[in-house]
mmCIF file of C-alpha atoms in Angstrom:
data_model
loop_
_atom_site.group_PDB
_atom_site.id
_atom_site.type_symbol
_atom_site.label_atom_id
_atom_site.label_comp_id
_atom_site.label_asym_id
_atom_site.label_seq_id
_atom_site.Cartn_x
_atom_site.Cartn_y
_atom_site.Cartn_z
ATOM 1 C CA MET A 1 5.596 10.575 -23.124
ATOM 2 C CA LYS A 2 5.699 6.861 -22.527
ATOM 3 C CA LYS A 3 6.408 5.426 -19.150
ATOM 4 C CA ILE A 4 9.980 5.764 -17.938
ATOM 5 C CA VAL A 5 11.580 2.442 -17.117
ATOM 6 C CA VAL A 6 14.413 2.291 -14.592
ATOM 7 C CA ILE A 7 16.216 -1.007 -14.073
ATOM 8 C CA LEU A 8 18.662 -1.487 -11.206
ATOM 9 C CA TYR A 9 21.002 -4.454 -11.388
ATOM 10 C CA MET A 10 23.508 -5.685 -8.821
ATOM 11 C CA LEU A 11 25.722 -8.607 -9.770
ATOM 12 C CA LEU A 12 27.919 -10.504 -7.325
ATOM 13 C CA TRP A 13 31.097 -11.399 -9.162
ATOM 14 C CA ALA A 14 33.922 -13.504 -7.754
ATOM 15 C CA GLY A 15 37.366 -12.410 -8.837
ATOM 16 C CA THR A 16 40.202 -10.035 -8.123
ATOM 17 C CA ALA A 17 39.954 -6.262 -8.332
ATOM 18 C CA SER A 18 42.659 -6.082 -10.974
ATOM 19 C CA ARG A 19 40.868 -8.546 -13.189
ATOM 20 C CA ALA A 20 37.542 -6.745 -12.646
ATOM 21 C CA GLY A 21 39.120 -3.413 -13.494
ATOM 22 C CA GLU A 22 40.584 -4.892 -16.663
ATOM 23 C CA GLU A 23 37.229 -6.360 -17.659
ATOM 24 C CA ALA A 24 35.486 -3.056 -16.972
ATOM 25 C CA ARG A 25 37.930 -1.223 -19.238
ATOM 26 C CA GLN A 26 37.609 -3.821 -21.991
ATOM 27 C CA GLU A 27 33.797 -3.801 -21.899
ATOM 28 C CA PRO A 28 32.585 -0.199 -22.158
ATOM 29 C CA PHE A 29 29.363 -1.474 -23.774
ATOM 30 C CA LEU A 30 28.825 -4.266 -21.259
ATOM 31 C CA LEU A 31 25.145 -3.489 -20.619
ATOM 32 C CA TYR A 32 24.362 -3.170 -24.305
ATOM 33 C CA ARG A 33 25.972 -6.548 -24.941
ATOM 34 C CA LEU A 34 24.127 -8.211 -22.052
ATOM 35 C CA MET A 35 20.790 -6.820 -23.238
ATOM 36 C CA GLN A 36 21.527 -7.853 -26.810
ATOM 37 C CA GLN A 37 22.126 -11.443 -25.716
ATOM 38 C CA ASP A 38 18.980 -11.664 -23.582
ATOM 39 C CA ASP A 39 15.798 -12.776 -25.350
ATOM 40 C CA VAL A 40 13.581 -10.624 -23.139
ATOM 41 C CA LEU A 41 15.693 -7.459 -22.913
ATOM 42 C CA SER A 42 16.926 -7.409 -26.514
ATOM 43 C CA ARG A 43 13.520 -6.400 -27.856
ATOM 44 C CA TYR A 44 13.727 -3.161 -25.861
ATOM 45 C CA LEU A 45 17.011 -1.971 -27.352
ATOM 46 C CA LEU A 46 15.349 -0.524 -30.450
ATOM 47 C CA GLU A 47 12.783 1.261 -28.263
ATOM 48 C CA ALA A 48 15.174 2.427 -25.553
ATOM 49 C CA ALA A 49 14.825 6.112 -26.464
ATOM 50 C CA ASP A 50 11.039 6.000 -26.814
ATOM 51 C CA LEU A 51 10.675 4.159 -23.508
ATOM 52 C CA ASP A 52 13.254 6.377 -21.746
ATOM 53 C CA ILE A 53 15.036 3.295 -20.445
ATOM 54 C CA GLN A 54 17.843 3.913 -17.976
ATOM 55 C CA ILE A 55 19.934 1.131 -16.472
ATOM 56 C CA LEU A 56 22.389 1.237 -13.596
ATOM 57 C CA PHE A 57 24.461 -1.925 -13.213
ATOM 58 C CA THR A 58 26.836 -2.350 -10.263
ATOM 59 C CA ARG A 59 29.356 -5.184 -10.380
ATOM 60 C CA ILE A 60 30.626 -6.153 -6.930
ATOM 61 C CA CYS A 61 34.129 -7.592 -7.095
ATOM 62 C CA ARG A 62 36.608 -8.379 -4.354
ATOM 63 C CA ASP A 63 40.270 -7.568 -4.130
ATOM 64 C CA SER A 64 43.003 -9.942 -2.969
ATOM 65 C CA SER A 65 42.112 -9.293 0.684
ATOM 66 C CA GLY A 66 38.426 -9.955 0.143
ATOM 67 C CA GLU A 67 37.315 -6.335 0.329
ATOM 68 C CA PRO A 68 34.438 -5.384 -1.996
ATOM 69 C CA VAL A 69 35.196 -3.104 -4.953
ATOM 70 C CA LEU A 70 32.324 -1.583 -6.929
ATOM 71 C CA TYR A 71 32.344 -1.044 -10.700
ATOM 72 C CA ARG A 72 29.420 0.858 -12.111
ATOM 73 C CA HIS A 73 28.136 0.391 -15.649
ATOM 74 C CA THR A 74 25.314 2.463 -17.119
ATOM 75 C CA PHE A 75 23.035 2.466 -20.138
ATOM 76 C CA ARG A 76 21.467 5.790 -21.165
ATOM 77 C CA LEU A 77 21.728 7.097 -17.608
ATOM 78 C CA ASP A 78 20.753 10.770 -17.531
ATOM 79 C CA GLU A 79 20.742 12.624 -14.214
ATOM 80 C CA LYS A 80 18.790 15.465 -15.836
ATOM 81 C CA ALA A 81 15.897 13.211 -16.786
ATOM 82 C CA TYR A 82 13.033 12.787 -14.344
ATOM 83 C CA PHE A 83 12.204 9.315 -13.112
ATOM 84 C CA ASN A 84 10.199 7.825 -10.273
ATOM 85 C CA PRO A 85 12.233 5.177 -8.409
ATOM 86 C CA ALA A 86 9.122 3.714 -6.735
ATOM 87 C CA SER A 87 9.997 1.564 -3.696
ATOM 88 C CA LEU A 88 13.691 2.400 -3.943
ATOM 89 C CA VAL A 89 12.724 5.535 -1.967
ATOM 90 C CA LYS A 90 12.303 3.311 1.103
ATOM 91 C CA TRP A 91 16.043 2.750 1.449
ATOM 92 C CA PRO A 92 17.065 6.359 2.290
ATOM 93 C CA LEU A 93 14.197 6.595 4.794
ATOM 94 C CA ILE A 94 15.509 3.509 6.578
ATOM 95 C CA LEU A 95 18.979 5.048 6.846
ATOM 96 C CA LEU A 96 17.632 8.441 7.934
ATOM 97 C CA THR A 97 15.470 6.771 10.604
ATOM 98 C CA MET A 98 18.481 4.995 12.069
ATOM 99 C CA GLU A 99 20.426 8.244 11.964
ATOM 100 C CA LYS A 100 17.661 10.215 13.688
ATOM 101 C CA VAL A 101 17.377 7.635 16.479
ATOM 102 C CA ASN A 102 21.148 7.833 17.030
ATOM 103 C CA GLU A 103 20.919 11.630 17.193
ATOM 104 C CA LEU A 104 18.083 11.509 19.718
ATOM 105 C CA ARG A 105 19.928 8.933 21.829
ATOM 106 C CA GLY A 106 22.526 11.559 22.674
ATOM 107 C CA ASP A 107 19.916 13.284 24.866
ATOM 108 C CA ILE A 108 17.533 10.369 25.448
ATOM 109 C CA PRO A 109 19.513 7.178 26.231
ATOM 110 C CA ALA A 110 16.330 5.098 26.485
ATOM 111 C CA ILE A 111 15.291 5.695 22.883
ATOM 112 C CA SER A 112 15.894 2.906 20.376
ATOM 113 C CA LEU A 113 14.536 1.328 17.232
ATOM 114 C CA ASP A 114 12.717 -1.193 19.447
ATOM 115 C CA ASN A 115 10.594 1.261 21.451
ATOM 116 C CA ARG A 116 6.846 0.725 21.296
ATOM 117 C CA MET A 117 5.246 3.513 19.272
ATOM 118 C CA GLU A 118 1.927 5.306 19.005
ATOM 119 C CA PHE A 119 0.923 7.487 16.067
ATOM 120 C CA LEU A 120 -1.775 9.846 17.278
ATOM 121 C CA GLY A 121 -3.218 10.842 13.944
ATOM 122 C CA HIS A 122 -6.891 11.427 13.329
ATOM 123 C CA THR A 123 -7.340 11.487 9.537
ATOM 124 C CA PRO A 124 -7.420 8.790 6.827
ATOM 125 C CA CYS A 125 -4.013 10.003 5.634
ATOM 126 C CA MET A 126 -2.587 10.026 9.186
ATOM 127 C CA PRO A 127 -4.500 7.280 10.998
ATOM 128 C CA ARG A 128 -4.194 6.619 14.700
ATOM 129 C CA THR A 129 -1.857 3.627 14.879
ATOM 130 C CA THR A 130 -1.356 1.517 17.992
ATOM 131 C CA GLU A 131 -0.890 -1.898 16.344
ATOM 132 C CA ASP A 132 1.251 -3.313 13.552
ATOM 133 C CA PRO A 133 -0.572 -6.272 11.974
ATOM 134 C CA LEU A 134 2.595 -7.517 10.226
ATOM 135 C CA ALA A 135 4.718 -7.627 13.392
ATOM 136 C CA PRO A 136 4.910 -10.957 15.288
ATOM 137 C CA ASP A 137 3.832 -9.198 18.494
ATOM 138 C CA ARG A 138 1.616 -6.658 16.614
ATOM 139 C CA VAL A 139 3.540 -3.851 18.347
ATOM 140 C CA PRO A 140 4.512 -0.816 16.250
ATOM 141 C CA ARG A 141 8.277 -0.390 16.416
ATOM 142 C CA LEU A 142 10.731 1.278 14.064
ATOM 143 C CA SER A 143 12.703 -1.967 13.940
ATOM 144 C CA ASN A 144 9.590 -3.877 12.810
ATOM 145 C CA TYR A 145 8.797 -1.298 10.136
ATOM 146 C CA ILE A 146 12.351 -1.448 8.811
ATOM 147 C CA LYS A 147 12.185 -5.247 8.535
ATOM 148 C CA GLU A 148 8.819 -5.030 6.757
ATOM 149 C CA MET A 149 10.189 -2.528 4.256
ATOM 150 C CA LEU A 150 13.252 -4.662 3.513
ATOM 151 C CA LEU A 151 11.502 -8.036 3.403
ATOM 152 C CA ALA A 152 8.139 -7.149 1.864
ATOM 153 C CA SER A 153 8.543 -3.559 0.634
ATOM 154 C CA ASP A 154 5.532 -2.728 2.803
ATOM 155 C CA ASP A 155 4.001 0.654 1.988
ATOM 156 C CA ASN A 156 2.390 1.148 5.407
ATOM 157 C CA ALA A 157 5.777 0.700 7.064
ATOM 158 C CA TYR A 158 7.205 3.341 4.729
ATOM 159 C CA ASN A 159 4.364 5.700 5.674
ATOM 160 C CA ARG A 160 5.100 5.322 9.374
ATOM 161 C CA LEU A 161 8.813 6.097 8.865
ATOM 162 C CA TYR A 162 7.785 9.087 6.743
ATOM 163 C CA ASP A 163 5.674 10.247 9.726
ATOM 164 C CA PHE A 164 8.562 9.730 12.147
ATOM 165 C CA LEU A 165 11.004 11.715 10.000
ATOM 166 C CA GLY A 166 8.787 14.393 8.485
ATOM 167 C CA GLN A 167 9.111 15.900 5.027
ATOM 168 C CA GLU A 168 11.311 18.794 6.124
ATOM 169 C CA TYR A 169 13.813 16.643 8.045
ATOM 170 C CA ILE A 170 14.081 14.218 5.110
ATOM 171 C CA HIS A 171 15.019 16.929 2.620
ATOM 172 C CA ARG A 172 17.276 18.842 4.958
ATOM 173 C CA ARG A 173 19.373 15.748 5.661
ATOM 174 C CA LEU A 174 19.413 14.604 2.018
ATOM 175 C CA THR A 175 20.546 18.058 0.911
ATOM 176 C CA GLU A 176 23.260 18.130 3.583
ATOM 177 C CA LYS A 177 24.498 14.777 2.279
ATOM 178 C CA GLY A 178 24.699 16.099 -1.281
ATOM 179 C CA TYR A 179 21.437 14.693 -2.665
ATOM 180 C CA ASP A 180 19.841 18.019 -3.486
ATOM 181 C CA GLY A 181 18.124 16.648 -6.592
ATOM 182 C CA VAL A 182 16.044 14.106 -4.655
ATOM 183 C CA ARG A 183 12.440 14.784 -3.677
ATOM 184 C CA VAL A 184 10.573 12.590 -1.171
ATOM 185 C CA ILE A 185 7.262 14.388 -1.068
ATOM 186 C CA ALA A 186 4.520 11.832 -0.507
ATOM 187 C CA ARG A 187 3.350 8.814 1.400
ATOM 188 C CA PHE A 188 2.221 5.722 -0.483
ATOM 189 C CA ALA A 189 -1.373 6.810 0.108
ATOM 190 C CA PRO A 190 -3.894 9.153 -1.556
ATOM 191 C CA CYS A 191 -2.874 12.199 0.476
ATOM 192 C CA SER A 192 -3.017 15.796 -0.700
ATOM 193 C CA TYR A 193 -0.013 18.096 -0.871
ATOM 194 C CA GLU A 194 -0.996 19.707 2.434
ATOM 195 C CA GLU A 195 -1.517 16.343 4.112
ATOM 196 C CA ASN A 196 1.911 15.139 2.984
ATOM 197 C CA ARG A 197 3.486 18.214 4.591
ATOM 198 C CA ARG A 198 2.018 17.185 7.949
ATOM 199 C CA THR A 199 2.967 14.349 10.282
ATOM 200 C CA PRO A 200 0.999 13.261 13.371
ATOM 201 C CA PRO A 201 2.070 13.384 17.026
ATOM 202 C CA ILE A 202 4.206 10.348 17.887
ATOM 203 C CA ARG A 203 5.071 8.773 21.237
ATOM 204 C CA LEU A 204 7.729 6.171 22.075
ATOM 205 C CA TYR A 205 7.731 4.019 25.220
ATOM 206 C CA ASP A 206 10.371 1.879 26.921
ATOM 207 C CA ASP A 207 9.954 -1.738 28.066
ATOM 208 C CA ALA A 208 8.350 -0.559 31.323
ATOM 209 C CA ASP A 209 5.801 1.384 29.257
ATOM 210 C CA ARG A 210 7.242 4.723 30.346
ATOM 211 C CA LEU A 211 7.090 7.564 27.841
ATOM 212 C CA VAL A 212 10.632 8.248 26.598
ATOM 213 C CA TYR A 213 9.981 10.492 23.587
ATOM 214 C CA SER A 214 7.117 12.657 22.421
ATOM 215 C CA GLN A 215 7.158 14.261 18.978
ATOM 216 C CA PRO A 216 4.474 16.857 18.306
ATOM 217 C CA GLU A 217 2.605 17.233 15.033
ATOM 218 C CA GLN A 218 4.930 18.697 12.427
ATOM 219 C CA VAL A 219 4.292 20.812 9.344
ATOM 220 C CA SER A 220 7.041 21.178 6.758
ATOM 221 C CA GLN A 221 7.972 24.812 6.119
ATOM 222 C CA GLN A 222 10.612 23.983 3.514
ATOM 223 C CA PRO A 223 9.623 25.084 -0.001
ATOM 224 C CA LEU A 224 10.231 22.319 -2.533
ATOM 225 C CA SER A 225 10.942 23.115 -6.155
ATOM 226 C CA ASN A 226 11.506 20.937 -9.192
ATOM 227 C CA PRO A 227 15.287 20.282 -9.312
ATOM 228 C CA LEU A 228 15.129 19.874 -13.095
ATOM 229 C CA GLY A 229 13.615 23.308 -13.612
ATOM 230 C CA LYS A 230 10.660 21.993 -15.582
ATOM 231 C CA VAL A 231 7.507 19.970 -15.134
ATOM 232 C CA VAL A 232 7.460 16.488 -16.616
ATOM 233 C CA MET A 233 4.078 15.558 -18.041
ATOM 234 C CA GLY A 234 2.753 12.339 -16.555
ATOM 235 C CA GLY A 235 1.454 9.383 -18.501
ATOM 236 C CA GLU A 236 0.157 5.977 -17.557
ATOM 237 C CA GLY A 237 2.074 4.649 -14.578
ATOM 238 C CA LEU A 238 4.019 7.894 -14.159
ATOM 239 C CA PHE A 239 3.179 10.970 -12.108
ATOM 240 C CA SER A 240 4.750 14.354 -12.598
ATOM 241 C CA PHE A 241 6.349 16.544 -9.982
ATOM 242 C CA GLN A 242 3.484 18.990 -10.330
ATOM 243 C CA GLN A 243 0.895 16.264 -9.823
ATOM 244 C CA ALA A 244 2.742 14.964 -6.780
ATOM 245 C CA LEU A 245 2.852 18.400 -5.186
ATOM 246 C CA SER A 246 -0.900 18.747 -5.662
ATOM 247 C CA GLY A 247 -1.589 15.238 -4.364
ATOM 248 C CA ARG A 248 -2.853 13.921 -7.736
ATOM 249 C CA TYR A 249 -0.478 10.979 -8.067
ATOM 250 C CA VAL A 250 -2.745 7.920 -8.013
#
């Protein structure tokens, strides 16, 4: 199987919601037409099936009061087909991190995204981390990691949020929110399946350097299965669910 290509488009469009709705109804093949007119994308139309191309296009319009209205257009989108969204996986981890901090704040008022952090790991997959080289003050903080993920798509920042959340928490919350077909099973690092199930002890400190939160080492006990019911064979640039579970994804 050739590499799956997933393209995500978001277009800001000025206009009224009624006009946008009319345009959406009149252009059911909008993506096909846009690709056909583009010198770069048009060459892929004939190979769309072979390349397993899927496109999700979201047009953002505004109604008469200025409120955003979303219109989604798709091209060959298939929810039953496996694909690896690469760095798009960082977005749900950012949201889940903010949610977890808010949950913890109910019992620990001093906890925040700006607390200084220590990751007390002791392996190459879970290194001891007391500095953040990308942060202006070199201090590891959830807020710094979130900025680094959004601004530079930094993989190390993603790994630290993965450690803070843990594999089991990630999937429990995604399932509760209705995303039971999503699997976040690995760091962006050459870690084995067992290593990806584990997260190191983590400590958070307030501005006076007092310990406000201590999270012990965690091991995911949640069994993860392939939501599609089959294993997708991996090719160049693509790893299968089976390979990911065994750690062979790089």
